[in-house]
Structure formats: structure tokens, C-alpha cells
């Protein structure tokens, strides 16, 4: 786990690494695919990436997960990426949403999975956040969709039901562990001491059956970037 002394330093490092990975992928294979998480950590990273001088018209952007709400809903991750990443130079990128306005999360997940199958596999770059409960993407501890999301043969997009009295508060759509863990450059960004302590315990093999423990076991090249909530 890399420790940065401020969120800004972590954000700059993450944006540089992700932009470099995409530029390298386009140079090597003519196209690139990036998947980004929602939440509060990545927005400044996406803003930095949007100005990166790379062939964005050869890049496809998608989501690590999505809240099953319309794109103009304040909780929408597609809205977050539209406003933070798909601006400036990155406005030229193609975007594959997970939420499509289908009648159910299952219908949207199946349609998104079909589109995601056209992406280069593995993903060239991906950015994850993590919750203090050890969730990443929309793979939550105790979720009835967790085992499906961890399965090696999981579909490329799965529906996640809202938790009854526990997260997530609304239905979600998520990429499965295997599609995330196989990314050529995979960053997890986390801020705050609670998440540092959780990551340290998990890295020490004490993460038990938390979703993030599965991620660390399955993605040995995961880069974990941590910073305090405020500059030290
Ligand atoms: C989401 C995210 C989710 C997020 C974590 C951490 O849709 O909310 O994909 O998995 O990454 O909850 O969120 P923060 O970055 O806000 O701490």
C-alpha cells in the first residue's frame, strides 16, 4: 500500500498512472478500455484524467458499478463520469453505461453485459474505491449477490438488490470480481484512517471473507493508494 501525504498527491498519481495505461494500450493495441468507480474519491482523479493528452477517441469508458437510478439522478455514477471525466479532451471517448432505463436491474445488467463483451479483455485500466465495510464496486458484505459477483464465470454485469436495512440503499449494477481483477492496471484509492486500518488488516491476511479480501487474493498486481482525508 502506497501512502500519500495528501489527497491531491494521491489523485495526481492515480490520474497519471491511469492515463499512461490508456495511452500505452492504444499505442500497443489500437484501442483501450477503462472502468471507473463512483463515490467521492474518484471525481478529482477523473477531472485530472479528462485533460490528459491521449487518443481519447480510441478509448471506451465504462463503470465499475452503478446505482440503478436515471442518469440525471444525483446518485448516478454515469452522471459522475459524464461531469468529471467525459469533459475536455476525454469528451471524445465512447461511454458504455450500465443503467439503461430498462424495466428491471436484471434487464439492464443483461444488456450492459452484451455491450461489455465487445470491450478488449482484460480492461486496460480500472479505478476502484472501497467502503469502510470492505466493499468495492457494488460487492457488499452479506449481499445475496456477493457470491455471484465473486464467481469466476460471473456475467460481465450483474444486478445487486438493495439491502434490507443495510447497504446498498438502492439496487445496483456491478462488474464481477474477475472482470475487475484482470485489469492490466488496477488502482484502488482509499482515504482516511479507518480504510487504512482495514486495508492493513486485509493485507496481513486478517480480512476474513470481506469482499476486499477476495479482491486482494484475486488481483495480486492491485495498486493500493492511500491518503489521509486532509493534507498532513
Ligand atoms: C459507488 C462506488 C463504491 C465506492 C465506495 C467508496 O458506486 O459508490 O463504486 O464502491 O467506490 O463506496 O466510496 P468513496 O470513494 O465515496 O469512499
Tab-separated table of C-alpha atoms and ligand atoms in Angstrom:
chain	number	residue	atom	x	y	z
A	1	UNK	CA	0.000	0.000	0.000
A	2	UNK	CA	1.408	3.389	-1.031
A	3	UNK	CA	0.799	6.197	1.437
A	4	UNK	CA	0.499	9.759	0.179
A	5	UNK	CA	0.568	12.771	2.477
A	6	UNK	CA	-2.436	14.444	0.866
A	7	UNK	CA	-5.486	13.542	-1.228
A	8	UNK	CA	-4.140	15.790	-4.002
A	9	UNK	CA	-0.901	13.840	-4.270
A	10	UNK	CA	-2.788	10.536	-4.386
A	11	UNK	CA	-5.191	11.882	-7.002
A	12	UNK	CA	-2.347	13.158	-9.204
A	13	UNK	CA	-0.507	9.841	-9.002
A	14	UNK	CA	-3.650	7.849	-9.794
A	15	UNK	CA	-4.600	10.055	-12.745
A	16	UNK	CA	-1.080	9.877	-14.191
A	17	UNK	CA	-0.932	6.088	-13.921
A	18	UNK	CA	-4.381	5.574	-15.420
A	19	UNK	CA	-3.777	7.994	-18.291
A	20	UNK	CA	-0.402	6.362	-19.022
A	21	UNK	CA	-2.012	2.933	-19.044
A	22	UNK	CA	-4.626	4.059	-21.560
A	23	UNK	CA	-2.073	5.773	-23.814
A	24	UNK	CA	0.128	2.682	-23.729
A	25	UNK	CA	-2.825	0.417	-24.547
A	26	UNK	CA	-3.853	2.489	-27.568
A	27	UNK	CA	-0.247	2.538	-28.741
A	28	UNK	CA	0.078	-1.218	-28.388
A	29	UNK	CA	-3.375	-2.431	-29.408
A	30	UNK	CA	-5.054	0.470	-31.155
A	31	UNK	CA	-7.774	0.865	-28.553
A	32	UNK	CA	-8.244	0.926	-24.773
A	33	UNK	CA	-10.928	0.356	-22.184
A	34	UNK	CA	-11.257	1.993	-18.773
A	35	UNK	CA	-13.723	1.255	-15.978
A	36	UNK	CA	-14.199	3.739	-13.146
A	37	UNK	CA	-15.965	3.518	-9.798
A	38	UNK	CA	-18.387	6.021	-8.361
A	39	UNK	CA	-18.298	7.597	-4.929
A	40	UNK	CA	-16.413	10.672	-3.688
A	41	UNK	CA	-12.790	9.548	-4.077
A	42	UNK	CA	-12.504	9.335	-7.852
A	43	UNK	CA	-14.104	12.614	-9.030
A	44	UNK	CA	-10.887	14.688	-8.718
A	45	UNK	CA	-8.944	11.871	-10.378
A	46	UNK	CA	-11.346	11.814	-13.308
A	47	UNK	CA	-11.098	15.600	-13.645
A	48	UNK	CA	-7.303	15.325	-13.926
A	49	UNK	CA	-7.597	12.452	-16.438
A	50	UNK	CA	-10.030	14.410	-18.641
A	51	UNK	CA	-7.242	16.830	-19.604
A	52	UNK	CA	-4.710	14.092	-20.407
A	53	UNK	CA	-3.268	14.309	-23.904
A	54	UNK	CA	-4.030	10.826	-25.193
A	55	UNK	CA	-6.113	9.490	-28.131
A	56	UNK	CA	-9.408	9.527	-26.247
A	57	UNK	CA	-11.314	8.762	-29.450
A	58	UNK	CA	-9.744	5.277	-29.234
A	59	UNK	CA	-10.813	4.810	-25.599
A	60	UNK	CA	-14.023	3.256	-24.291
A	61	UNK	CA	-15.055	4.285	-20.785
A	62	UNK	CA	-17.442	2.292	-18.633
A	63	UNK	CA	-18.335	1.922	-14.967
A	64	UNK	CA	-17.183	-0.456	-12.275
A	65	UNK	CA	-20.676	-0.226	-10.858
A	66	UNK	CA	-23.803	1.885	-10.979
A	67	UNK	CA	-26.703	2.848	-8.812
A	68	UNK	CA	-29.919	1.786	-10.559
A	69	UNK	CA	-31.169	5.342	-10.988
A	70	UNK	CA	-31.656	7.537	-14.091
A	71	UNK	CA	-28.515	9.212	-15.485
A	72	UNK	CA	-29.744	12.649	-14.363
A	73	UNK	CA	-30.245	11.423	-10.780
A	74	UNK	CA	-27.720	12.949	-8.319
A	75	UNK	CA	-26.617	9.449	-7.265
A	76	UNK	CA	-25.862	8.298	-10.831
A	77	UNK	CA	-22.286	7.168	-11.446
A	78	UNK	CA	-22.839	7.696	-15.169
A	79	UNK	CA	-23.646	11.290	-14.280
A	80	UNK	CA	-20.475	11.471	-12.187
A	81	UNK	CA	-18.306	10.245	-15.048
A	82	UNK	CA	-20.135	12.495	-17.538
A	83	UNK	CA	-19.462	15.548	-15.386
A	84	UNK	CA	-15.943	14.703	-14.142
A	85	UNK	CA	-14.272	12.530	-16.782
A	86	UNK	CA	-16.079	12.861	-20.121
A	87	UNK	CA	-15.137	16.521	-20.491
A	88	UNK	CA	-12.216	18.374	-22.097
A	89	UNK	CA	-10.087	16.001	-24.200
A	90	UNK	CA	-11.811	12.932	-22.737
A	91	UNK	CA	-15.151	14.058	-24.174
A	92	UNK	CA	-14.069	12.188	-27.334
A	93	UNK	CA	-14.224	8.827	-25.532
A	94	UNK	CA	-17.021	6.331	-26.087
A	95	UNK	CA	-19.109	5.574	-22.998
A	96	UNK	CA	-20.854	2.320	-22.133
A	97	UNK	CA	-23.416	2.849	-19.354
A	98	UNK	CA	-24.646	0.080	-17.092
A	99	UNK	CA	-28.067	1.579	-16.306
A	100	UNK	CA	-30.133	1.776	-19.496
A	101	UNK	CA	-33.636	2.662	-18.316
A	102	UNK	CA	-34.758	-0.942	-18.566
A	103	UNK	CA	-37.749	-2.179	-16.608
A	104	UNK	CA	-35.580	-4.032	-14.068
A	105	UNK	CA	-31.934	-4.143	-12.951
A	106	UNK	CA	-31.729	-7.656	-14.399
A	107	UNK	CA	-32.733	-6.394	-17.847
A	108	UNK	CA	-30.191	-3.553	-17.695
A	109	UNK	CA	-27.453	-5.894	-16.454
A	110	UNK	CA	-28.000	-8.337	-19.313
A	111	UNK	CA	-27.953	-5.552	-21.907
A	112	UNK	CA	-24.844	-3.963	-20.416
A	113	UNK	CA	-23.094	-7.356	-20.311
A	114	UNK	CA	-23.678	-7.731	-24.052
A	115	UNK	CA	-22.029	-4.376	-24.746
A	116	UNK	CA	-19.167	-5.042	-22.316
A	117	UNK	CA	-18.394	-8.285	-24.144
A	118	UNK	CA	-17.236	-6.155	-27.103
A	119	UNK	CA	-14.558	-4.456	-24.984
A	120	UNK	CA	-10.964	-5.587	-25.056
A	121	UNK	CA	-10.437	-8.134	-22.281
A	122	UNK	CA	-8.855	-7.622	-19.894
A	123	UNK	CA	-9.660	-3.987	-19.211
A	124	UNK	CA	-6.614	-1.806	-19.779
A	125	UNK	CA	-7.185	0.311	-16.680
A	126	UNK	CA	-9.627	0.464	-13.812
A	127	UNK	CA	-10.124	2.555	-10.716
A	128	UNK	CA	-11.844	1.294	-7.561
A	129	UNK	CA	-12.832	2.842	-4.281
A	130	UNK	CA	-13.548	0.874	-1.118
A	131	UNK	CA	-16.076	1.251	1.642
A	132	UNK	CA	-15.190	1.110	5.349
A	133	UNK	CA	-17.195	-2.121	5.409
A	134	UNK	CA	-14.758	-3.676	2.940
A	135	UNK	CA	-16.993	-3.442	-0.119
A	136	UNK	CA	-15.696	-2.478	-3.535
A	137	UNK	CA	-17.697	-1.965	-6.698
A	138	UNK	CA	-21.177	-2.977	-5.586
A	139	UNK	CA	-19.988	-6.171	-3.948
A	140	UNK	CA	-21.142	-5.712	-0.384
A	141	UNK	CA	-20.607	-7.948	2.657
A	142	UNK	CA	-23.719	-10.029	3.272
A	143	UNK	CA	-25.281	-9.162	-0.080
A	144	UNK	CA	-27.251	-12.001	-1.705
A	145	UNK	CA	-25.450	-11.044	-4.949
A	146	UNK	CA	-21.947	-11.321	-3.445
A	147	UNK	CA	-21.252	-14.961	-4.241
A	148	UNK	CA	-22.472	-14.467	-7.813
A	149	UNK	CA	-20.221	-11.409	-8.161
A	150	UNK	CA	-17.193	-13.352	-6.889
A	151	UNK	CA	-17.777	-16.345	-9.177
A	152	UNK	CA	-15.097	-16.888	-11.859
A	153	UNK	CA	-17.772	-17.397	-14.516
A	154	UNK	CA	-19.946	-14.435	-13.486
A	155	UNK	CA	-21.575	-12.441	-16.296
A	156	UNK	CA	-19.845	-9.162	-17.144
A	157	UNK	CA	-22.579	-7.178	-15.388
A	158	UNK	CA	-24.804	-8.297	-12.526
A	159	UNK	CA	-27.814	-6.844	-10.711
A	160	UNK	CA	-27.443	-6.245	-6.964
A	161	UNK	CA	-30.624	-5.908	-4.895
A	162	UNK	CA	-30.997	-3.083	-2.405
A	163	UNK	CA	-30.087	-4.209	1.086
A	164	UNK	CA	-32.933	-4.561	3.577
A	165	UNK	CA	-31.658	-2.173	6.229
A	166	UNK	CA	-28.053	-2.425	5.044
A	167	UNK	CA	-26.118	-1.102	2.020
A	168	UNK	CA	-26.754	-0.582	-0.805
A	169	UNK	CA	-29.739	1.700	-0.263
A	170	UNK	CA	-30.880	1.255	-3.844
A	171	UNK	CA	-30.481	-1.560	-6.391
A	172	UNK	CA	-27.097	-1.571	-8.101
A	173	UNK	CA	-25.392	-2.935	-11.184
A	174	UNK	CA	-21.808	-4.163	-10.872
A	175	UNK	CA	-18.948	-5.707	-12.753
A	176	UNK	CA	-17.877	-9.021	-11.230
A	177	UNK	CA	-14.613	-9.638	-9.412
A	178	UNK	CA	-12.936	-11.433	-12.338
A	179	UNK	CA	-13.556	-8.612	-14.824
A	180	UNK	CA	-12.143	-6.092	-12.354
A	181	UNK	CA	-9.207	-8.145	-11.048
A	182	UNK	CA	-7.937	-8.964	-14.544
A	183	UNK	CA	-7.457	-5.277	-15.458
A	184	UNK	CA	-3.924	-4.687	-16.693
A	185	UNK	CA	-3.592	-1.621	-14.432
A	186	UNK	CA	-5.870	-1.744	-11.416
A	187	UNK	CA	-5.821	1.012	-8.798
A	188	UNK	CA	-7.717	1.150	-5.540
A	189	UNK	CA	-7.822	4.615	-3.981
A	190	UNK	CA	-8.745	4.997	-0.326
A	191	UNK	CA	-8.744	7.933	2.068
A	192	UNK	CA	-8.917	8.072	5.823
A	193	UNK	CA	-7.552	6.092	8.727
A	194	UNK	CA	-10.442	3.641	9.031
A	195	UNK	CA	-9.802	2.436	5.489
A	196	UNK	CA	-6.044	2.303	6.061
A	197	UNK	CA	-6.516	0.111	9.101
A	198	UNK	CA	-8.926	-2.155	7.203
A	199	UNK	CA	-6.507	-2.440	4.284
A	200	UNK	CA	-3.557	-3.161	6.593
A	201	UNK	CA	-5.533	-5.919	8.313
A	202	UNK	CA	-6.606	-7.357	4.976
A	203	UNK	CA	-3.063	-7.204	3.581
A	204	UNK	CA	-1.948	-9.072	6.716
A	205	UNK	CA	-4.406	-11.837	5.869
A	206	UNK	CA	-6.938	-10.784	8.505
A	207	UNK	CA	-9.618	-9.560	6.106
A	208	UNK	CA	-11.604	-12.752	6.509
A	209	UNK	CA	-14.316	-13.091	3.921
A	210	UNK	CA	-14.710	-9.383	3.188
A	211	UNK	CA	-15.150	-8.555	-0.488
A	212	UNK	CA	-11.870	-6.606	-0.464
A	213	UNK	CA	-10.069	-9.708	0.860
A	214	UNK	CA	-11.271	-11.602	-2.205
A	215	UNK	CA	-10.010	-8.753	-4.384
A	216	UNK	CA	-6.520	-8.810	-2.854
A	217	UNK	CA	-6.297	-12.575	-3.281
A	218	UNK	CA	-7.529	-12.459	-6.883
A	219	UNK	CA	-5.652	-9.343	-8.077
A	220	UNK	CA	-2.032	-9.702	-6.937
A	221	UNK	CA	-0.944	-6.676	-9.027
A	222	UNK	CA	-3.529	-4.360	-7.478
A	223	UNK	CA	-2.005	-0.952	-6.644
A	224	UNK	CA	-3.412	0.463	-3.409
A	225	UNK	CA	-3.054	4.222	-2.995
A	226	UNK	CA	-3.943	5.698	0.382
A	227	UNK	CA	-4.044	9.233	1.707
A	228	UNK	CA	-5.377	10.925	4.831
A	229	UNK	CA	-8.687	12.733	4.405
A	230	UNK	CA	-6.861	16.057	4.635
A	231	UNK	CA	-3.262	17.062	3.846
A	232	UNK	CA	-0.829	16.141	6.633
B	1	LIG	C1	-20.194	3.560	-5.605
B	1	LIG	C2	-18.803	3.039	-5.674
B	1	LIG	C3	-18.422	2.401	-4.372
B	1	LIG	C4	-17.339	3.302	-3.815
B	1	LIG	C5	-17.065	3.043	-2.371
B	1	LIG	C6	-16.110	4.105	-1.810
B	1	LIG	O1	-20.927	3.473	-6.595
B	1	LIG	O2	-20.499	4.142	-4.546
B	1	LIG	O3	-18.427	2.384	-6.748
B	1	LIG	O4	-17.976	1.085	-4.436
B	1	LIG	O5	-16.155	3.104	-4.573
B	1	LIG	O6	-18.295	3.098	-1.670
B	1	LIG	O7	-16.731	5.350	-1.959
B	1	LIG	P1	-15.937	6.721	-1.594
B	1	LIG	O8	-14.945	6.901	-2.681
B	1	LIG	O9	-17.019	7.771	-1.596
B	1	LIG	O10	-15.306	6.489	-0.242
